[in-house]
PDB file of C-alpha atoms in Angstrom:
ATOM      1  CA  UNK N   1    -167.156-101.782  20.479  1.00 96.00           C
ATOM      2  CA  UNK N   2    -168.035 -98.172  21.107  1.00 98.00           C
ATOM      3  CA  UNK N   3    -166.485 -96.366  23.764  1.00 98.00           C
ATOM      4  CA  UNK N   4    -167.890 -93.294  25.538  1.00 98.00           C
ATOM      5  CA  UNK N   5    -165.637 -90.792  27.696  1.00 98.00           C
ATOM      6  CA  UNK N   6    -167.550 -88.165  29.659  1.00 98.00           C
ATOM      7  CA  UNK N   7    -166.009 -84.997  30.443  1.00 98.00           C
ATOM      8  CA  UNK N   8    -167.783 -82.815  33.039  1.00 97.00           C
ATOM      9  CA  UNK N   9    -167.816 -79.401  33.986  1.00 97.00           C
ATOM     10  CA  UNK N  10    -168.179 -79.201  37.677  1.00 96.00           C
ATOM     11  CA  UNK N  11    -171.188 -77.391  39.044  1.00 96.00           C
ATOM     12  CA  UNK N  12    -171.836 -75.000  41.951  1.00 94.00           C
ATOM     13  CA  UNK N  13    -173.492 -77.918  43.861  1.00 95.00           C
ATOM     14  CA  UNK N  14    -172.956 -81.452  44.075  1.00 95.00           C
ATOM     15  CA  UNK N  15    -176.450 -82.373  43.383  1.00 95.00           C
ATOM     16  CA  UNK N  16    -176.156 -80.689  40.091  1.00 96.00           C
ATOM     17  CA  UNK N  17    -173.064 -82.594  39.291  1.00 96.00           C
ATOM     18  CA  UNK N  18    -174.821 -85.720  39.663  1.00 96.00           C
ATOM     19  CA  UNK N  19    -177.589 -84.957  37.352  1.00 97.00           C
ATOM     20  CA  UNK N  20    -175.216 -83.736  34.599  1.00 97.00           C
ATOM     21  CA  UNK N  21    -173.373 -87.003  35.065  1.00 97.00           C
ATOM     22  CA  UNK N  22    -176.407 -89.104  34.716  1.00 97.00           C
ATOM     23  CA  UNK N  23    -177.517 -86.719  31.667  1.00 97.00           C
ATOM     24  CA  UNK N  24    -174.220 -87.647  29.916  1.00 98.00           C
ATOM     25  CA  UNK N  25    -174.292 -91.251  30.700  1.00 97.00           C
ATOM     26  CA  UNK N  26    -177.707 -91.425  29.107  1.00 97.00           C
ATOM     27  CA  UNK N  27    -176.806 -89.611  26.092  1.00 97.00           C
ATOM     28  CA  UNK N  28    -173.673 -92.255  25.735  1.00 98.00           C
ATOM     29  CA  UNK N  29    -176.148 -95.265  26.300  1.00 97.00           C
ATOM     30  CA  UNK N  30    -178.454 -93.880  23.808  1.00 97.00           C
ATOM     31  CA  UNK N  31    -175.443 -93.642  21.110  1.00 98.00           C
ATOM     32  CA  UNK N  32    -174.684 -97.245  21.440  1.00 97.00           C
ATOM     33  CA  UNK N  33    -171.938 -97.110  24.138  1.00 98.00           C
ATOM     34  CA  UNK N  34    -170.646-100.432  25.487  1.00 97.00           C
ATOM     35  CA  UNK N  35    -168.205 -98.933  27.978  1.00 97.00           C
ATOM     36  CA  UNK N  36    -168.229 -95.800  29.547  1.00 97.00           C
ATOM     37  CA  UNK N  37    -165.521 -93.838  31.431  1.00 97.00           C
ATOM     38  CA  UNK N  38    -166.500 -91.330  33.934  1.00 96.00           C
ATOM     39  CA  UNK N  39    -164.469 -88.649  35.516  1.00 96.00           C
ATOM     40  CA  UNK N  40    -163.666 -88.221  39.153  1.00 92.00           C
ATOM     41  CA  UNK N  41    -165.586 -85.323  40.702  1.00 92.00           C
ATOM     42  CA  UNK N  42    -164.725 -84.700  44.200  1.00 86.00           C
ATOM     43  CA  UNK N  43    -168.185 -83.809  45.590  1.00 86.00           C
ATOM     44  CA  UNK N  44    -169.214 -87.331  44.532  1.00 90.00           C
ATOM     45  CA  UNK N  45    -166.256 -89.589  45.638  1.00 83.00           C
ATOM     46  CA  UNK N  46    -167.937 -90.774  48.805  1.00 80.00           C
ATOM     47  CA  UNK N  47    -171.041 -90.912  50.756  1.00 84.00           C
ATOM     48  CA  UNK N  48    -174.560 -91.051  50.054  1.00 91.00           C
ATOM     49  CA  UNK N  49    -174.068 -89.152  46.870  1.00 92.00           C
ATOM     50  CA  UNK N  50    -171.512 -91.355  45.375  1.00 91.00           C
ATOM     51  CA  UNK N  51    -173.934 -94.466  46.317  1.00 92.00           C
ATOM     52  CA  UNK N  52    -176.772 -92.601  44.810  1.00 95.00           C
ATOM     53  CA  UNK N  53    -174.765 -92.075  41.651  1.00 94.00           C
ATOM     54  CA  UNK N  54    -173.921 -95.503  40.927  1.00 93.00           C
ATOM     55  CA  UNK N  55    -177.232 -96.754  41.736  1.00 95.00           C
ATOM     56  CA  UNK N  56    -178.847 -94.241  39.249  1.00 96.00           C
ATOM     57  CA  UNK N  57    -176.346 -95.032  36.828  1.00 95.00           C
ATOM     58  CA  UNK N  58    -177.045 -98.580  36.685  1.00 94.00           C
ATOM     59  CA  UNK N  59    -180.882 -97.531  36.087  1.00 95.00           C
ATOM     60  CA  UNK N  60    -179.572 -95.172  33.252  1.00 94.00           C
ATOM     61  CA  UNK N  61    -177.257 -97.512  31.416  1.00 94.00           C
ATOM     62  CA  UNK N  62    -178.181-100.624  32.197  1.00 93.00           C
ATOM     63  CA  UNK N  63    -175.683-103.587  31.161  1.00 92.00           C
ATOM     64  CA  UNK N  64    -173.020-101.196  30.108  1.00 95.00           C
ATOM     65  CA  UNK N  65    -169.719-101.351  31.594  1.00 95.00           C
ATOM     66  CA  UNK N  66    -168.880 -98.148  33.609  1.00 95.00           C
ATOM     67  CA  UNK N  67    -165.229 -97.150  34.867  1.00 94.00           C
ATOM     68  CA  UNK N  68    -164.507 -94.472  36.936  1.00 91.00           C
ATOM     69  CA  UNK N  69    -161.349 -92.706  36.584  1.00 92.00           C
ATOM     70  CA  UNK N  70    -159.742 -90.790  39.395  1.00 80.00           C
ATOM     71  CA  UNK N  71    -162.424 -91.274  42.083  1.00 62.00           C
ATOM     72  CA  UNK N  72    -160.328 -92.802  44.830  1.00 54.00           C
ATOM     73  CA  UNK N  73    -156.371 -92.734  45.887  1.00 49.00           C
ATOM     74  CA  UNK N  74    -155.435 -95.451  48.011  1.00 42.00           C
ATOM     75  CA  UNK N  75    -152.557 -94.631  50.550  1.00 40.00           C
ATOM     76  CA  UNK N  76    -150.143 -97.631  49.472  1.00 38.00           C
ATOM     77  CA  UNK N  77    -149.096 -96.125  45.920  1.00 39.00           C
ATOM     78  CA  UNK N  78    -149.277 -99.168  44.269  1.00 41.00           C
ATOM     79  CA  UNK N  79    -150.872-100.194  40.970  1.00 48.00           C
ATOM     80  CA  UNK N  80    -151.969-102.976  39.169  1.00 60.00           C
ATOM     81  CA  UNK N  81    -154.604-104.326  36.484  1.00 80.00           C
ATOM     82  CA  UNK N  82    -157.955-105.462  36.371  1.00 90.00           C
ATOM     83  CA  UNK N  83    -159.737-107.543  33.756  1.00 93.00           C
ATOM     84  CA  UNK N  84    -162.851-105.256  32.580  1.00 93.00           C
ATOM     85  CA  UNK N  85    -164.825-106.748  29.824  1.00 90.00           C
ATOM     86  CA  UNK N  86    -164.820-106.529  26.817  1.00 93.00           C
ATOM     87  CA  UNK N  87    -161.678-104.288  26.779  1.00 96.00           C
ATOM     88  CA  UNK N  88    -159.273-106.563  28.655  1.00 96.00           C
ATOM     89  CA  UNK N  89    -156.769-105.472  31.098  1.00 96.00           C
ATOM     90  CA  UNK N  90    -157.603-102.070  32.294  1.00 96.00           C
ATOM     91  CA  UNK N  91    -155.058 -99.806  34.355  1.00 95.00           C
ATOM     92  CA  UNK N  92    -156.427 -96.684  36.032  1.00 93.00           C
ATOM     93  CA  UNK N  93    -153.979 -94.262  37.502  1.00 94.00           C
ATOM     94  CA  UNK N  94    -154.674 -90.972  39.059  1.00 92.00           C
ATOM     95  CA  UNK N  95    -152.549 -87.897  39.912  1.00 91.00           C
ATOM     96  CA  UNK N  96    -148.657 -87.817  39.789  1.00 91.00           C
ATOM     97  CA  UNK N  97    -148.243 -91.336  38.965  1.00 91.00           C
ATOM     98  CA  UNK N  98    -149.822 -90.638  35.591  1.00 94.00           C
ATOM     99  CA  UNK N  99    -146.608 -88.546  34.901  1.00 94.00           C
ATOM    100  CA  UNK N 100    -143.784 -90.280  36.708  1.00 92.00           C
ATOM    101  CA  UNK N 101    -141.688 -91.856  34.269  1.00 92.00           C
ATOM    102  CA  UNK N 102    -140.160 -94.585  36.702  1.00 92.00           C
ATOM    103  CA  UNK N 103    -143.947 -95.670  37.805  1.00 92.00           C
ATOM    104  CA  UNK N 104    -144.943 -95.766  34.199  1.00 95.00           C
ATOM    105  CA  UNK N 105    -142.147 -98.077  33.042  1.00 94.00           C
ATOM    106  CA  UNK N 106    -142.949-100.210  36.149  1.00 93.00           C
ATOM    107  CA  UNK N 107    -146.663-100.546  34.915  1.00 94.00           C
ATOM    108  CA  UNK N 108    -145.734-101.083  31.391  1.00 95.00           C
ATOM    109  CA  UNK N 109    -144.235-104.549  32.234  1.00 93.00           C
ATOM    110  CA  UNK N 110    -147.609-105.522  33.102  1.00 93.00           C
ATOM    111  CA  UNK N 111    -148.664-105.182  29.410  1.00 94.00           C
ATOM    112  CA  UNK N 112    -152.155-103.556  30.241  1.00 96.00           C
ATOM    113  CA  UNK N 113    -154.432-103.190  27.115  1.00 97.00           C
ATOM    114  CA  UNK N 114    -155.962 -99.922  28.346  1.00 97.00           C
ATOM    115  CA  UNK N 115    -154.740 -97.360  30.607  1.00 97.00           C
ATOM    116  CA  UNK N 116    -157.327 -94.731  32.211  1.00 96.00           C
ATOM    117  CA  UNK N 117    -155.557 -91.705  33.471  1.00 96.00           C
ATOM    118  CA  UNK N 118    -156.792 -89.056  35.699  1.00 95.00           C
ATOM    119  CA  UNK N 119    -153.932 -86.724  35.880  1.00 94.00           C
ATOM    120  CA  UNK N 120    -155.745 -83.947  37.939  1.00 94.00           C
ATOM    121  CA  UNK N 121    -154.061 -81.445  35.817  1.00 96.00           C
ATOM    122  CA  UNK N 122    -153.661 -77.988  37.716  1.00 95.00           C
ATOM    123  CA  UNK N 123    -153.990 -75.530  34.540  1.00 96.00           C
ATOM    124  CA  UNK N 124    -154.614 -75.872  31.173  1.00 96.00           C
ATOM    125  CA  UNK N 125    -151.074 -75.901  30.249  1.00 97.00           C
ATOM    126  CA  UNK N 126    -150.531 -79.371  32.458  1.00 97.00           C
ATOM    127  CA  UNK N 127    -153.650 -80.782  30.797  1.00 97.00           C
ATOM    128  CA  UNK N 128    -152.040 -80.160  27.329  1.00 97.00           C
ATOM    129  CA  UNK N 129    -148.848 -81.509  28.267  1.00 97.00           C
ATOM    130  CA  UNK N 130    -150.657 -84.796  29.627  1.00 98.00           C
ATOM    131  CA  UNK N 131    -152.435 -85.131  26.109  1.00 98.00           C
ATOM    132  CA  UNK N 132    -149.093 -85.004  24.576  1.00 97.00           C
ATOM    133  CA  UNK N 133    -147.589 -87.488  26.756  1.00 98.00           C
ATOM    134  CA  UNK N 134    -150.521 -89.808  26.048  1.00 98.00           C
ATOM    135  CA  UNK N 135    -149.577 -89.982  22.515  1.00 98.00           C
ATOM    136  CA  UNK N 136    -146.501 -91.520  23.530  1.00 98.00           C
ATOM    137  CA  UNK N 137    -147.709 -93.477  26.062  1.00 98.00           C
ATOM    138  CA  UNK N 138    -150.131 -95.409  23.680  1.00 98.00           C
ATOM    139  CA  UNK N 139    -147.197 -97.075  21.909  1.00 98.00           C
ATOM    140  CA  UNK N 140    -145.533 -97.729  25.370  1.00 98.00           C
ATOM    141  CA  UNK N 141    -147.556 -98.260  28.252  1.00 97.00           C
ATOM    142  CA  UNK N 142    -150.912 -99.419  26.754  1.00 98.00           C
ATOM    143  CA  UNK N 143    -151.993 -99.264  23.455  1.00 98.00           C
ATOM    144  CA  UNK N 144    -155.316 -97.589  24.255  1.00 98.00           C
ATOM    145  CA  UNK N 145    -155.070 -94.677  26.638  1.00 98.00           C
ATOM    146  CA  UNK N 146    -158.030 -92.600  27.836  1.00 98.00           C
ATOM    147  CA  UNK N 147    -157.926 -89.380  29.841  1.00 98.00           C
ATOM    148  CA  UNK N 148    -161.025 -88.646  31.677  1.00 97.00           C
ATOM    149  CA  UNK N 149    -160.971 -85.428  33.791  1.00 97.00           C
ATOM    150  CA  UNK N 150    -163.536 -82.799  34.986  1.00 97.00           C
ATOM    151  CA  UNK N 151    -163.189 -79.319  33.667  1.00 97.00           C
ATOM    152  CA  UNK N 152    -163.675 -75.834  35.171  1.00 95.00           C
ATOM    153  CA  UNK N 153    -161.335 -75.405  38.177  1.00 94.00           C
ATOM    154  CA  UNK N 154    -159.369 -72.314  39.265  1.00 94.00           C
ATOM    155  CA  UNK N 155    -155.561 -72.303  38.218  1.00 93.00           C
ATOM    156  CA  UNK N 156    -153.918 -74.561  40.930  1.00 92.00           C
ATOM    157  CA  UNK N 157    -156.830 -76.865  41.663  1.00 94.00           C
ATOM    158  CA  UNK N 158    -157.292 -80.157  39.889  1.00 93.00           C
ATOM    159  CA  UNK N 159    -159.727 -80.103  36.844  1.00 95.00           C
ATOM    160  CA  UNK N 160    -158.936 -78.406  33.654  1.00 97.00           C
ATOM    161  CA  UNK N 161    -160.282 -80.657  31.229  1.00 97.00           C
ATOM    162  CA  UNK N 162    -157.951 -82.351  28.402  1.00 97.00           C
ATOM    163  CA  UNK N 163    -160.185 -85.635  28.198  1.00 98.00           C
ATOM    164  CA  UNK N 164    -159.052 -87.739  25.169  1.00 98.00           C
ATOM    165  CA  UNK N 165    -158.935 -91.350  23.490  1.00 98.00           C
ATOM    166  CA  UNK N 166    -155.528 -92.216  21.928  1.00 98.00           C
ATOM    167  CA  UNK N 167    -154.901 -95.628  20.308  1.00 98.00           C
ATOM    168  CA  UNK N 168    -151.385 -96.486  19.013  1.00 98.00           C
ATOM    169  CA  UNK N 169    -150.461 -93.052  18.518  1.00 97.00           C
ATOM    170  CA  UNK N 170    -153.716 -92.014  16.828  1.00 98.00           C
ATOM    171  CA  UNK N 171    -155.855 -89.237  18.454  1.00 98.00           C
ATOM    172  CA  UNK N 172    -159.567 -90.879  18.272  1.00 98.00           C
ATOM    173  CA  UNK N 173    -161.201 -88.205  20.210  1.00 98.00           C
ATOM    174  CA  UNK N 174    -160.264 -84.968  22.041  1.00 98.00           C
ATOM    175  CA  UNK N 175    -162.737 -82.894  24.306  1.00 97.00           C
ATOM    176  CA  UNK N 176    -163.482 -79.416  24.051  1.00 95.00           C
ATOM    177  CA  UNK N 177    -163.675 -77.281  27.072  1.00 94.00           C
ATOM    178  CA  UNK N 178    -166.481 -77.667  29.660  1.00 96.00           C
ATOM    179  CA  UNK N 179    -169.036 -80.460  29.232  1.00 97.00           C
ATOM    180  CA  UNK N 180    -168.066 -83.064  26.352  1.00 98.00           C
ATOM    181  CA  UNK N 181    -168.821 -86.573  25.400  1.00 98.00           C
ATOM    182  CA  UNK N 182    -166.425 -88.523  23.261  1.00 98.00           C
ATOM    183  CA  UNK N 183    -167.636 -91.417  21.272  1.00 98.00           C
ATOM    184  CA  UNK N 184    -165.304 -93.741  19.597  1.00 98.00           C
ATOM    185  CA  UNK N 185    -165.239 -97.043  17.913  1.00 98.00           C
ATOM    186  CA  UNK N 186    -162.844 -99.549  19.117  1.00 96.00           C
ATOM    187  CA  UNK N 187    -161.929-102.678  17.122  1.00 95.00           C
ATOM    188  CA  UNK N 188    -161.686-105.754  19.672  1.00 95.00           C
ATOM    189  CA  UNK N 189    -159.168-107.357  20.595  1.00 95.00           C
ATOM    190  CA  UNK N 190    -157.058-104.459  21.331  1.00 96.00           C
ATOM    191  CA  UNK N 191    -153.740-104.721  19.358  1.00 94.00           C
ATOM    192  CA  UNK N 192    -150.636-104.317  21.327  1.00 93.00           C
ATOM    193  CA  UNK N 193    -147.694-101.971  20.116  1.00 92.00           C
ATOM    194  CA  UNK N 194    -145.020-103.951  18.127  1.00 91.00           C
ATOM    195  CA  UNK N 195    -142.381-103.070  19.079  1.00 92.00           C
ATOM    196  CA  UNK N 196    -143.236-101.560  22.402  1.00 92.00           C
ATOM    197  CA  UNK N 197    -141.236 -98.352  22.821  1.00 96.00           C
ATOM    198  CA  UNK N 198    -139.816 -96.874  25.910  1.00 96.00           C
ATOM    199  CA  UNK N 199    -142.068 -94.515  27.987  1.00 97.00           C
ATOM    200  CA  UNK N 200    -141.534 -91.186  26.658  1.00 96.00           C
ATOM    201  CA  UNK N 201    -140.050 -88.208  28.032  1.00 94.00           C
ATOM    202  CA  UNK N 202    -142.264 -86.408  30.420  1.00 94.00           C
ATOM    203  CA  UNK N 203    -142.977 -82.705  29.225  1.00 94.00           C
ATOM    204  CA  UNK N 204    -141.135 -80.196  31.370  1.00 93.00           C
ATOM    205  CA  UNK N 205    -144.331 -78.757  32.706  1.00 94.00           C
ATOM    206  CA  UNK N 206    -145.259 -81.932  34.237  1.00 94.00           C
ATOM    207  CA  UNK N 207    -141.987 -82.927  35.265  1.00 90.00           C
ATOM    208  CA  UNK N 208    -141.827 -79.657  37.398  1.00 88.00           C
ATOM    209  CA  UNK N 209    -145.051 -80.333  39.013  1.00 87.00           C
ATOM    210  CA  UNK N 210    -143.822 -83.690  40.489  1.00 76.00           C
ATOM    211  CA  UNK N 211    -140.153 -82.236  41.178  1.00 68.00           C
ATOM    212  CA  UNK N 212    -141.637 -79.101  42.857  1.00 56.00           C
ATOM    213  CA  UNK N 213    -144.033 -80.741  45.174  1.00 51.00           C
ATOM    214  CA  UNK N 214    -141.428 -83.480  46.161  1.00 49.00           C
ATOM    215  CA  UNK N 215    -143.814 -86.134  46.437  1.00 45.00           C
ATOM    216  CA  UNK N 216    -141.905 -89.377  47.647  1.00 39.00           C
ATOM    217  CA  UNK N 217    -144.730 -91.712  47.131  1.00 38.00           C
ATOM    218  CA  UNK N 218    -147.555 -91.551  44.378  1.00 38.00           C
ATOM    219  CA  UNK N 219    -150.551 -92.864  43.980  1.00 36.00           C
ATOM    220  CA  UNK N 220    -152.952 -95.082  41.687  1.00 35.00           C
ATOM    221  CA  UNK N 221    -156.357 -94.748  41.684  1.00 34.00           C
ATOM    222  CA  UNK N 222    -159.112 -97.937  41.292  1.00 33.00           C
ATOM    223  CA  UNK N 223    -162.308 -98.549  39.943  1.00 34.00           C
ATOM    224  CA  UNK N 224    -164.984 -97.718  42.378  1.00 33.00           C
ATOM    225  CA  UNK N 225    -167.094-100.536  44.138  1.00 33.00           C
ATOM    226  CA  UNK N 226    -166.824-103.690  42.027  1.00 33.00           C
ATOM    227  CA  UNK N 227    -164.277-103.505  39.094  1.00 39.00           C
ATOM    228  CA  UNK N 228    -167.047-102.374  36.760  1.00 43.00           C
ATOM    229  CA  UNK N 229    -170.638-101.949  36.685  1.00 48.00           C
TER     230      UNK N 229
END
């Protein structure tokens, strides 16, 4: 199965963001992708543009499963997995919950096949640390770990790239800065880690981020609308 992960460089206007995502999705479809993961783009999270995005994605990539990373943050702070064909059990996480060891250990008990992370990194340093963490999570949380993020934000704002695909400790694809499209081939069914490792230590720069903000509850994203399109 071919998996595509879009890294999107944020544009000055929401309409430009929408068109750029559609162009990337069309490239993924033309390249034979069966599943496309798109990053959360704040300007397209809700309202008419979000509806337009999903309508046009269905036209651009008909019959292809599309998963949205980091597009919504429910207030209940809970998480779970959703069956997404043909991948299996997919867990999507947004923000600090991607880097909080206790939460990650709890999610690992559900034995997801895939973890889609949208950590909303606030600097390139954080983005690199999440990438390093994802390698360890691919032998503990879920065998296939996908990071899908936008790029081009100012320091301190979410969106500094770092999109990647990791499978059982092996990096299958890592995005460059700006717009990028990762295309990787995955053998199905996805094999679980044997044995499953403990959740790895979180790099200090990420631990400091959670600790400094003192967030008492962490949030988990969801796949927009129907679980997949």
